[in-house]
């Protein structure tokens, strides 16, 4: 008898059905089934439909049966942009920012990313694993079932590899699915001050081959920003990573419009992220190239920067994803409820677009739209059950976690 899970009588089964990113107006389509049911076997979704139709003739004995009457059921959320494996915190910098100092000013004065780099270099592997585990537990409780995590707080061979190994260890023994991204080009470390080209050479020539050889990362990312890495340096690194078989992501057009969006389209990146300053031409280029535009509203909120032009992106047929950007500097939060609230109130996304952005489009931003991000037959049974009968409560119940149950691979892993 297979290990079988049955969910029945869901007020809404919000399938988000699809196997690719949903661009533009398609983001409004959530594929909702009322009085819905779902059958999963061995962790894979086997049937989806109305309760009458799906359960007709099915033997409920020997199955785990969840009655979701009065509740909305959705795919698990995908948080497609975080920097979760780090040590050390920066509350004093947050205080300076509140007093008016700019994020880039702190970085120019030797704070910011290199501050966390120092703490992460010092931290032991086991310490990073335990920090990571606690963070993943909290994310899972908010309904996140797939998370991306970046290196980028080592900025040397040993620590970049350590961060990636920590993610591999957690991926093996935590219910969360982790997609690891190599972000060696997150900042120029003190050892290479004033020699950013040499640092890119080091990343390409020495670190990248090890990352790729040991299959420690699925994606490669770069902080393409004024005062960090230029588009030319970013292109050089990304094309090298592509030759090593990695998929590409960019921190693009966050503070200054540098052409990061256009570069993402040119190199065929999975996603370009931040995009606060992306131009109309950049948006069109990303839409044409099928680059997911990942928006991180908690970062704009925390940095008091203007929000990304989400409505314009959707009008121009971009596929928008939402993520937390969890990190100890610009966005010290992994709260999905906060992201949903900011997306509604400041990005002006509709409740439907917010759900697509947190599920199927997040999955596409990780190259996993075939495996997760929707309740479709053949996908992983990564499922959340809300306390309320409609997905609309996700962005309406401000800052409150309304996820009652989290199911990962067909198994209930959280009961709130
Ligand atoms: O996505 N912008 C660059 N990287 C992170 C911030 C990292 C940090 O401040 O530690 C971001 O916002
Ligand atoms: Fe980031």
CSV table of C-alpha atoms and ligand atoms in Angstrom, one decimal:
chain,number,residue,atom,x,y,z
A,1,UNK,CA,0.0,0.0,0.0
A,2,UNK,CA,1.6,3.3,-1.0
A,3,UNK,CA,2.1,6.1,1.5
A,4,UNK,CA,-1.0,8.1,0.6
A,5,UNK,CA,-2.3,11.6,1.7
A,6,UNK,CA,-5.8,12.8,0.8
A,7,UNK,CA,-7.0,16.3,1.3
A,8,UNK,CA,-10.7,16.8,0.8
A,9,UNK,CA,-13.4,19.4,1.0
A,10,UNK,CA,-11.0,22.4,0.7
A,11,UNK,CA,-13.1,25.6,0.5
A,12,UNK,CA,-10.6,26.6,-2.2
A,13,UNK,CA,-7.9,24.4,-3.7
A,14,UNK,CA,-5.7,27.2,-5.2
A,15,UNK,CA,-3.7,25.1,-7.7
A,16,UNK,CA,-1.7,28.0,-9.3
A,17,UNK,CA,-1.6,25.3,-12.1
A,18,UNK,CA,1.3,25.6,-14.5
A,19,UNK,CA,4.8,24.4,-15.4
A,20,UNK,CA,6.4,27.7,-16.3
A,21,UNK,CA,6.5,31.3,-15.1
A,22,UNK,CA,3.3,33.2,-15.5
A,23,UNK,CA,3.9,36.6,-17.1
A,24,UNK,CA,1.7,39.7,-17.1
A,25,UNK,CA,-2.1,39.1,-17.0
A,26,UNK,CA,-1.6,35.4,-16.6
A,27,UNK,CA,-0.5,36.1,-13.0
A,28,UNK,CA,-4.2,36.7,-12.1
A,29,UNK,CA,-5.1,33.1,-12.9
A,30,UNK,CA,-4.9,30.9,-9.8
A,31,UNK,CA,-6.7,27.8,-11.2
A,32,UNK,CA,-9.1,27.6,-8.2
A,33,UNK,CA,-11.2,24.5,-7.5
A,34,UNK,CA,-14.0,25.0,-5.0
A,35,UNK,CA,-14.7,22.1,-2.7
A,36,UNK,CA,-11.4,20.7,-3.9
A,37,UNK,CA,-9.5,17.5,-3.2
A,38,UNK,CA,-6.0,16.2,-3.8
A,39,UNK,CA,-4.4,12.8,-3.6
A,40,UNK,CA,-0.6,12.4,-3.1
A,41,UNK,CA,1.3,9.1,-3.1
A,42,UNK,CA,4.9,8.7,-2.0
A,43,UNK,CA,5.2,12.5,-1.8
A,44,UNK,CA,4.0,13.2,-5.4
A,45,UNK,CA,0.6,14.7,-6.4
A,46,UNK,CA,-1.4,12.0,-8.2
A,47,UNK,CA,-4.8,13.6,-8.6
A,48,UNK,CA,-6.4,17.1,-8.2
A,49,UNK,CA,-10.0,18.1,-8.7
A,50,UNK,CA,-13.4,18.5,-7.0
A,51,UNK,CA,-13.9,16.4,-4.0
A,52,UNK,CA,-16.8,14.5,-5.6
A,53,UNK,CA,-14.9,13.6,-8.7
A,54,UNK,CA,-11.5,12.8,-7.1
A,55,UNK,CA,-12.7,10.7,-4.2
A,56,UNK,CA,-15.3,8.7,-6.1
A,57,UNK,CA,-14.4,5.1,-5.5
A,58,UNK,CA,-11.2,5.9,-3.6
A,59,UNK,CA,-10.6,3.7,-0.5
A,60,UNK,CA,-10.0,6.2,2.4
A,61,UNK,CA,-8.7,3.5,4.7
A,62,UNK,CA,-4.9,3.2,5.0
A,63,UNK,CA,-4.5,6.9,3.9
A,64,UNK,CA,-3.9,10.0,5.9
A,65,UNK,CA,-7.1,12.1,5.3
A,66,UNK,CA,-7.2,15.8,6.0
A,67,UNK,CA,-10.5,17.5,5.9
A,68,UNK,CA,-9.9,21.1,4.8
A,69,UNK,CA,-13.5,22.3,5.1
A,70,UNK,CA,-13.5,26.1,5.5
A,71,UNK,CA,-9.9,26.4,4.5
A,72,UNK,CA,-7.9,27.4,1.5
A,73,UNK,CA,-5.2,25.0,0.3
A,74,UNK,CA,-2.2,26.2,-1.7
A,75,UNK,CA,1.2,25.1,-3.0
A,76,UNK,CA,4.0,25.8,-0.5
A,77,UNK,CA,5.6,29.2,-0.9
A,78,UNK,CA,8.9,29.5,-2.7
A,79,UNK,CA,11.3,32.1,-1.2
A,80,UNK,CA,13.6,32.5,-4.2
A,81,UNK,CA,16.0,35.0,-2.8
A,82,UNK,CA,17.7,34.8,0.7
A,83,UNK,CA,21.1,35.1,2.2
A,84,UNK,CA,20.3,32.8,5.1
A,85,UNK,CA,23.6,31.1,5.9
A,86,UNK,CA,25.4,33.9,7.8
A,87,UNK,CA,26.8,34.6,11.2
A,88,UNK,CA,26.8,37.9,13.1
A,89,UNK,CA,24.2,40.7,13.2
A,90,UNK,CA,24.4,44.4,12.4
A,91,UNK,CA,21.9,46.2,14.7
A,92,UNK,CA,24.2,49.2,15.1
A,93,UNK,CA,24.1,49.8,11.3
A,94,UNK,CA,20.4,49.6,11.3
A,95,UNK,CA,20.4,52.4,14.0
A,96,UNK,CA,22.7,54.5,11.7
A,97,UNK,CA,20.3,54.0,8.8
A,98,UNK,CA,17.4,55.1,11.0
A,99,UNK,CA,19.4,58.2,11.8
A,100,UNK,CA,19.7,59.0,8.1
A,101,UNK,CA,22.9,57.3,6.8
A,102,UNK,CA,22.5,55.6,3.4
A,103,UNK,CA,23.1,51.8,2.9
A,104,UNK,CA,25.9,52.4,0.3
A,105,UNK,CA,27.5,55.0,2.6
A,106,UNK,CA,27.9,52.4,5.4
A,107,UNK,CA,29.3,50.0,2.8
A,108,UNK,CA,31.8,52.6,1.6
A,109,UNK,CA,33.0,53.1,5.2
A,110,UNK,CA,33.9,49.5,5.5
A,111,UNK,CA,30.6,48.2,7.1
A,112,UNK,CA,27.8,46.3,5.5
A,113,UNK,CA,28.5,43.0,3.7
A,114,UNK,CA,32.2,42.9,4.8
A,115,UNK,CA,31.0,43.2,8.4
A,116,UNK,CA,29.0,40.0,8.1
A,117,UNK,CA,31.9,38.5,6.1
A,118,UNK,CA,34.2,38.8,9.1
A,119,UNK,CA,31.7,37.1,11.4
A,120,UNK,CA,30.9,34.3,8.9
A,121,UNK,CA,34.6,33.6,8.3
A,122,UNK,CA,35.0,33.1,12.0
A,123,UNK,CA,32.0,30.9,12.5
A,124,UNK,CA,32.4,27.2,12.7
A,125,UNK,CA,30.6,24.9,10.2
A,126,UNK,CA,28.4,23.5,13.0
A,127,UNK,CA,27.5,26.9,14.3
A,128,UNK,CA,26.4,27.9,10.8
A,129,UNK,CA,24.4,24.7,10.4
A,130,UNK,CA,22.6,25.4,13.7
A,131,UNK,CA,21.8,29.0,12.9
A,132,UNK,CA,20.6,27.9,9.5
A,133,UNK,CA,18.4,25.2,10.9
A,134,UNK,CA,16.6,27.6,13.3
A,135,UNK,CA,16.0,30.0,10.4
A,136,UNK,CA,14.7,27.2,8.2
A,137,UNK,CA,12.3,26.0,10.9
A,138,UNK,CA,10.8,29.5,11.2
A,139,UNK,CA,10.5,29.8,7.4
A,140,UNK,CA,8.8,26.4,7.1
A,141,UNK,CA,6.3,27.5,9.8
A,142,UNK,CA,5.3,30.4,7.5
A,143,UNK,CA,4.6,28.0,4.7
A,144,UNK,CA,7.9,28.2,2.8
A,145,UNK,CA,8.7,24.7,1.4
A,146,UNK,CA,11.5,25.7,-1.1
A,147,UNK,CA,14.1,28.4,-0.3
A,148,UNK,CA,17.1,29.7,-2.1
A,149,UNK,CA,20.2,30.5,-0.1
A,150,UNK,CA,23.3,32.4,-1.2
A,151,UNK,CA,26.9,32.3,-0.3
A,152,UNK,CA,28.6,35.7,-0.5
A,153,UNK,CA,29.7,36.3,3.1
A,154,UNK,CA,33.0,34.5,2.7
A,155,UNK,CA,34.6,36.3,-0.2
A,156,UNK,CA,37.4,33.8,0.1
A,157,UNK,CA,37.8,30.2,-1.0
A,158,UNK,CA,37.4,28.6,2.3
A,159,UNK,CA,34.3,30.4,3.6
A,160,UNK,CA,32.4,30.6,0.3
A,161,UNK,CA,32.8,26.8,0.1
A,162,UNK,CA,31.8,26.5,3.8
A,163,UNK,CA,28.6,28.4,3.3
A,164,UNK,CA,27.7,26.2,0.3
A,165,UNK,CA,28.5,23.0,2.3
A,166,UNK,CA,26.3,24.2,5.1
A,167,UNK,CA,23.4,24.5,2.7
A,168,UNK,CA,24.1,21.0,1.3
A,169,UNK,CA,24.1,19.6,4.9
A,170,UNK,CA,20.9,21.3,5.8
A,171,UNK,CA,19.3,20.3,2.5
A,172,UNK,CA,20.1,16.7,3.4
A,173,UNK,CA,18.5,16.7,6.8
A,174,UNK,CA,15.9,19.4,7.0
A,175,UNK,CA,12.5,19.1,5.4
A,176,UNK,CA,13.0,22.4,3.5
A,177,UNK,CA,14.3,22.1,-0.1
A,178,UNK,CA,17.3,24.4,-0.5
A,179,UNK,CA,18.6,25.8,-3.8
A,180,UNK,CA,22.1,27.0,-3.3
A,181,UNK,CA,23.5,30.0,-5.2
A,182,UNK,CA,27.1,30.9,-5.4
A,183,UNK,CA,27.5,34.7,-4.7
A,184,UNK,CA,31.2,35.0,-4.5
A,185,UNK,CA,30.9,38.4,-6.2
A,186,UNK,CA,28.8,40.0,-3.5
A,187,UNK,CA,31.4,42.6,-2.5
A,188,UNK,CA,35.1,43.2,-2.9
A,189,UNK,CA,36.8,41.8,0.2
A,190,UNK,CA,39.5,43.8,2.0
A,191,UNK,CA,42.3,41.7,0.6
A,192,UNK,CA,41.4,42.9,-2.9
A,193,UNK,CA,40.5,46.5,-2.1
A,194,UNK,CA,40.8,48.7,-5.2
A,195,UNK,CA,41.4,45.6,-7.3
A,196,UNK,CA,37.9,44.4,-8.2
A,197,UNK,CA,39.0,43.0,-11.6
A,198,UNK,CA,41.6,40.8,-9.9
A,199,UNK,CA,38.9,39.6,-7.4
A,200,UNK,CA,36.7,38.6,-10.4
A,201,UNK,CA,39.6,36.8,-11.9
A,202,UNK,CA,40.1,34.9,-8.6
A,203,UNK,CA,36.4,34.0,-8.4
A,204,UNK,CA,36.4,32.8,-12.1
A,205,UNK,CA,39.8,31.1,-12.0
A,206,UNK,CA,39.8,29.5,-8.6
A,207,UNK,CA,36.5,29.4,-6.7
A,208,UNK,CA,34.0,28.7,-9.5
A,209,UNK,CA,35.8,25.6,-10.8
A,210,UNK,CA,35.6,24.1,-7.3
A,211,UNK,CA,32.0,25.1,-6.8
A,212,UNK,CA,31.1,23.5,-10.2
A,213,UNK,CA,33.2,20.4,-9.8
A,214,UNK,CA,31.8,19.6,-6.4
A,215,UNK,CA,28.2,20.5,-7.6
A,216,UNK,CA,27.8,22.8,-4.5
A,217,UNK,CA,25.6,25.4,-6.3
A,218,UNK,CA,22.8,25.3,-8.9
A,219,UNK,CA,23.0,29.1,-9.6
A,220,UNK,CA,25.6,31.9,-9.7
A,221,UNK,CA,24.6,35.5,-8.7
A,222,UNK,CA,26.5,38.8,-8.7
A,223,UNK,CA,25.9,42.2,-7.0
A,224,UNK,CA,25.9,44.4,-10.1
A,225,UNK,CA,25.8,47.9,-8.6
A,226,UNK,CA,27.6,51.2,-8.8
A,227,UNK,CA,30.6,50.9,-6.4
A,228,UNK,CA,30.5,47.1,-6.3
A,229,UNK,CA,30.7,45.2,-9.7
A,230,UNK,CA,30.2,46.8,-13.1
A,231,UNK,CA,28.0,45.3,-15.8
A,232,UNK,CA,31.2,44.3,-17.7
A,233,UNK,CA,32.6,42.5,-14.6
A,234,UNK,CA,29.3,40.9,-14.0
A,235,UNK,CA,29.0,39.7,-17.6
A,236,UNK,CA,32.5,38.2,-17.5
A,237,UNK,CA,31.6,36.2,-14.3
A,238,UNK,CA,28.1,35.1,-15.4
A,239,UNK,CA,29.3,33.9,-18.8
A,240,UNK,CA,32.1,31.9,-17.0
A,241,UNK,CA,29.5,30.4,-14.6
A,242,UNK,CA,27.3,29.5,-17.5
A,243,UNK,CA,30.1,27.6,-19.1
A,244,UNK,CA,30.5,25.7,-15.8
A,245,UNK,CA,26.8,24.7,-16.1
A,246,UNK,CA,25.4,27.0,-13.5
A,247,UNK,CA,22.1,28.9,-13.9
A,248,UNK,CA,22.3,32.7,-13.6
A,249,UNK,CA,20.8,35.4,-11.3
A,250,UNK,CA,21.7,39.0,-10.7
A,251,UNK,CA,21.3,41.6,-8.0
A,252,UNK,CA,20.3,44.2,-10.6
A,253,UNK,CA,19.4,47.9,-10.7
A,254,UNK,CA,18.9,48.1,-7.0
A,255,UNK,CA,20.3,51.5,-6.0
A,256,UNK,CA,21.4,52.9,-9.4
A,257,UNK,CA,20.2,52.0,-12.9
A,258,UNK,CA,23.2,50.4,-14.4
A,259,UNK,CA,21.7,48.2,-17.1
A,260,UNK,CA,21.5,45.1,-14.9
A,261,UNK,CA,18.1,44.2,-16.2
A,262,UNK,CA,19.4,44.3,-19.8
A,263,UNK,CA,22.4,42.2,-18.8
A,264,UNK,CA,20.1,39.6,-17.3
A,265,UNK,CA,18.2,39.4,-20.5
A,266,UNK,CA,21.3,39.2,-22.6
A,267,UNK,CA,22.8,36.3,-20.7
A,268,UNK,CA,19.5,34.5,-20.3
A,269,UNK,CA,19.4,34.6,-16.5
A,270,UNK,CA,16.7,32.8,-14.6
A,271,UNK,CA,15.9,36.0,-12.7
A,272,UNK,CA,17.0,39.6,-12.1
A,273,UNK,CA,16.3,40.7,-8.5
A,274,UNK,CA,15.6,44.0,-6.8
A,275,UNK,CA,15.1,46.1,-9.9
A,276,UNK,CA,14.1,49.3,-8.0
A,277,UNK,CA,15.6,51.3,-10.8
A,278,UNK,CA,15.0,49.1,-13.8
A,279,UNK,CA,14.2,51.1,-17.0
A,280,UNK,CA,11.2,50.5,-19.3
A,281,UNK,CA,13.7,49.1,-21.9
A,282,UNK,CA,15.1,46.8,-19.2
A,283,UNK,CA,11.6,45.5,-18.4
A,284,UNK,CA,10.8,44.8,-22.0
A,285,UNK,CA,14.1,43.0,-22.5
A,286,UNK,CA,13.4,40.8,-19.4
A,287,UNK,CA,9.9,40.0,-20.6
A,288,UNK,CA,11.1,39.1,-24.1
A,289,UNK,CA,13.9,36.9,-22.7
A,290,UNK,CA,11.7,35.2,-20.1
A,291,UNK,CA,13.8,36.5,-17.1
A,292,UNK,CA,11.7,36.4,-13.9
A,293,UNK,CA,11.6,39.8,-12.3
A,294,UNK,CA,12.1,39.1,-8.6
A,295,UNK,CA,10.9,41.9,-6.3
A,296,UNK,CA,12.0,42.2,-2.7
A,297,UNK,CA,9.8,44.8,-1.1
A,298,UNK,CA,11.1,44.3,2.4
A,299,UNK,CA,14.5,45.7,1.2
A,300,UNK,CA,13.0,48.8,-0.3
A,301,UNK,CA,11.0,49.2,3.0
A,302,UNK,CA,14.0,48.7,5.2
A,303,UNK,CA,16.3,50.9,3.1
A,304,UNK,CA,13.5,53.6,2.6
A,305,UNK,CA,14.1,53.4,-1.1
A,306,UNK,CA,11.4,53.8,-3.7
A,307,UNK,CA,9.6,50.5,-4.5
A,308,UNK,CA,10.1,48.7,-7.8
A,309,UNK,CA,7.6,49.6,-10.5
A,310,UNK,CA,5.7,46.3,-10.3
A,311,UNK,CA,2.5,47.4,-12.2
A,312,UNK,CA,4.6,48.6,-15.1
A,313,UNK,CA,6.5,45.3,-15.1
A,314,UNK,CA,3.2,43.4,-15.3
A,315,UNK,CA,1.8,45.7,-18.0
A,316,UNK,CA,5.0,44.9,-20.0
A,317,UNK,CA,4.4,41.2,-19.6
A,318,UNK,CA,7.1,40.4,-17.0
A,319,UNK,CA,6.7,37.4,-14.7
A,320,UNK,CA,7.0,38.9,-11.2
A,321,UNK,CA,8.2,36.8,-8.2
A,322,UNK,CA,8.3,38.0,-4.6
A,323,UNK,CA,11.0,37.0,-2.1
A,324,UNK,CA,12.2,38.1,1.3
A,325,UNK,CA,16.0,38.8,0.6
A,326,UNK,CA,16.5,37.7,4.2
A,327,UNK,CA,20.0,39.0,5.2
A,328,UNK,CA,21.4,40.8,8.3
A,329,UNK,CA,21.7,44.1,6.5
A,330,UNK,CA,19.2,45.4,4.0
A,331,UNK,CA,16.3,43.1,4.9
A,332,UNK,CA,16.5,41.4,8.2
A,333,UNK,CA,13.3,39.5,7.9
A,334,UNK,CA,12.1,36.2,6.5
A,335,UNK,CA,8.5,37.1,7.0
A,336,UNK,CA,6.3,36.0,4.2
A,337,UNK,CA,3.3,37.9,5.7
A,338,UNK,CA,5.3,41.1,5.7
A,339,UNK,CA,6.2,40.6,2.0
A,340,UNK,CA,2.6,40.0,1.1
A,341,UNK,CA,1.4,43.1,2.9
A,342,UNK,CA,4.1,45.3,1.3
A,343,UNK,CA,3.4,43.8,-2.1
A,344,UNK,CA,-0.3,44.7,-1.8
A,345,UNK,CA,0.1,48.2,-0.3
A,346,UNK,CA,3.3,49.4,-2.0
A,347,UNK,CA,3.9,47.3,-5.1
A,348,UNK,CA,0.1,47.5,-5.7
A,349,UNK,CA,-0.1,43.8,-6.7
A,350,UNK,CA,-3.5,42.1,-6.5
A,351,UNK,CA,-4.1,39.3,-4.1
A,352,UNK,CA,-4.0,36.9,-7.0
A,353,UNK,CA,-0.7,38.3,-8.4
A,354,UNK,CA,0.8,38.0,-4.9
A,355,UNK,CA,0.0,34.3,-4.7
A,356,UNK,CA,1.4,33.6,-8.2
A,357,UNK,CA,4.5,35.6,-7.3
A,358,UNK,CA,5.1,33.6,-4.1
A,359,UNK,CA,4.5,30.2,-5.8
A,360,UNK,CA,4.8,29.3,-9.5
A,361,UNK,CA,6.9,32.4,-10.4
A,362,UNK,CA,9.2,31.9,-7.4
A,363,UNK,CA,9.7,28.3,-8.6
A,364,UNK,CA,10.5,29.5,-12.1
A,365,UNK,CA,13.0,32.0,-10.6
A,366,UNK,CA,14.8,28.8,-9.3
A,367,UNK,CA,14.4,26.8,-12.5
A,368,UNK,CA,12.0,24.5,-10.6
A,369,UNK,CA,8.6,25.2,-12.2
A,370,UNK,CA,8.4,21.6,-13.3
A,371,UNK,CA,8.8,20.3,-9.7
A,372,UNK,CA,7.2,22.7,-7.3
A,373,UNK,CA,5.1,26.0,-7.2
A,374,UNK,CA,1.7,24.6,-8.1
A,375,UNK,CA,-0.7,21.8,-7.2
A,376,UNK,CA,-0.3,19.8,-10.4
A,377,UNK,CA,-0.2,16.1,-11.0
A,378,UNK,CA,3.4,14.9,-11.0
A,379,UNK,CA,4.7,17.7,-8.8
A,380,UNK,CA,6.0,17.4,-5.2
A,381,UNK,CA,3.2,17.4,-2.6
A,382,UNK,CA,4.4,20.6,-1.0
A,383,UNK,CA,1.2,22.1,0.3
A,384,UNK,CA,-0.1,24.6,2.8
A,385,UNK,CA,-3.5,24.8,4.5
A,386,UNK,CA,-4.6,28.2,5.7
A,387,UNK,CA,-6.7,29.1,8.7
A,388,UNK,CA,-9.1,31.0,6.4
A,389,UNK,CA,-11.3,30.0,3.4
A,390,UNK,CA,-9.6,32.2,0.9
A,391,UNK,CA,-6.2,33.0,-0.5
A,392,UNK,CA,-7.2,36.7,-0.2
A,393,UNK,CA,-6.4,36.6,3.6
A,394,UNK,CA,-2.7,36.2,2.8
A,395,UNK,CA,-2.3,39.9,1.9
A,396,UNK,CA,-5.3,41.1,3.9
A,397,UNK,CA,-4.3,39.8,7.4
A,398,UNK,CA,-1.4,42.2,7.8
A,399,UNK,CA,1.8,40.7,9.1
A,400,UNK,CA,0.1,37.6,10.6
A,401,UNK,CA,1.0,34.1,9.7
A,402,UNK,CA,-2.3,32.3,8.7
A,403,UNK,CA,-0.6,29.1,7.7
A,404,UNK,CA,-2.1,26.3,9.8
A,405,UNK,CA,-0.5,23.2,8.3
A,406,UNK,CA,2.6,22.7,6.2
A,407,UNK,CA,2.9,19.5,4.2
A,408,UNK,CA,6.3,18.7,2.6
A,409,UNK,CA,6.6,15.8,0.2
A,410,UNK,CA,3.2,14.4,1.3
A,411,UNK,CA,4.0,14.5,5.1
A,412,UNK,CA,2.6,17.0,7.6
A,413,UNK,CA,5.7,18.8,9.0
A,414,UNK,CA,4.1,21.8,10.7
A,415,UNK,CA,0.9,22.2,12.7
A,416,UNK,CA,0.5,25.8,13.9
B,1,LIG,O1,20.3,41.7,-1.5
B,1,LIG,N1,22.4,44.0,-2.2
B,1,LIG,C1,23.3,43.2,-1.9
B,1,LIG,N2,23.1,42.2,-1.1
B,1,LIG,C2,22.1,42.1,-0.1
B,1,LIG,C3,22.4,42.8,1.1
B,1,LIG,C4,23.4,42.1,1.9
B,1,LIG,C5,23.8,42.7,3.2
B,1,LIG,O2,23.6,43.9,3.4
B,1,LIG,O3,24.4,42.0,4.0
B,1,LIG,C6,20.8,42.5,-0.7
B,1,LIG,O4,20.1,43.5,-0.3
B,2,LIG,FE1,20.0,39.9,-1.9
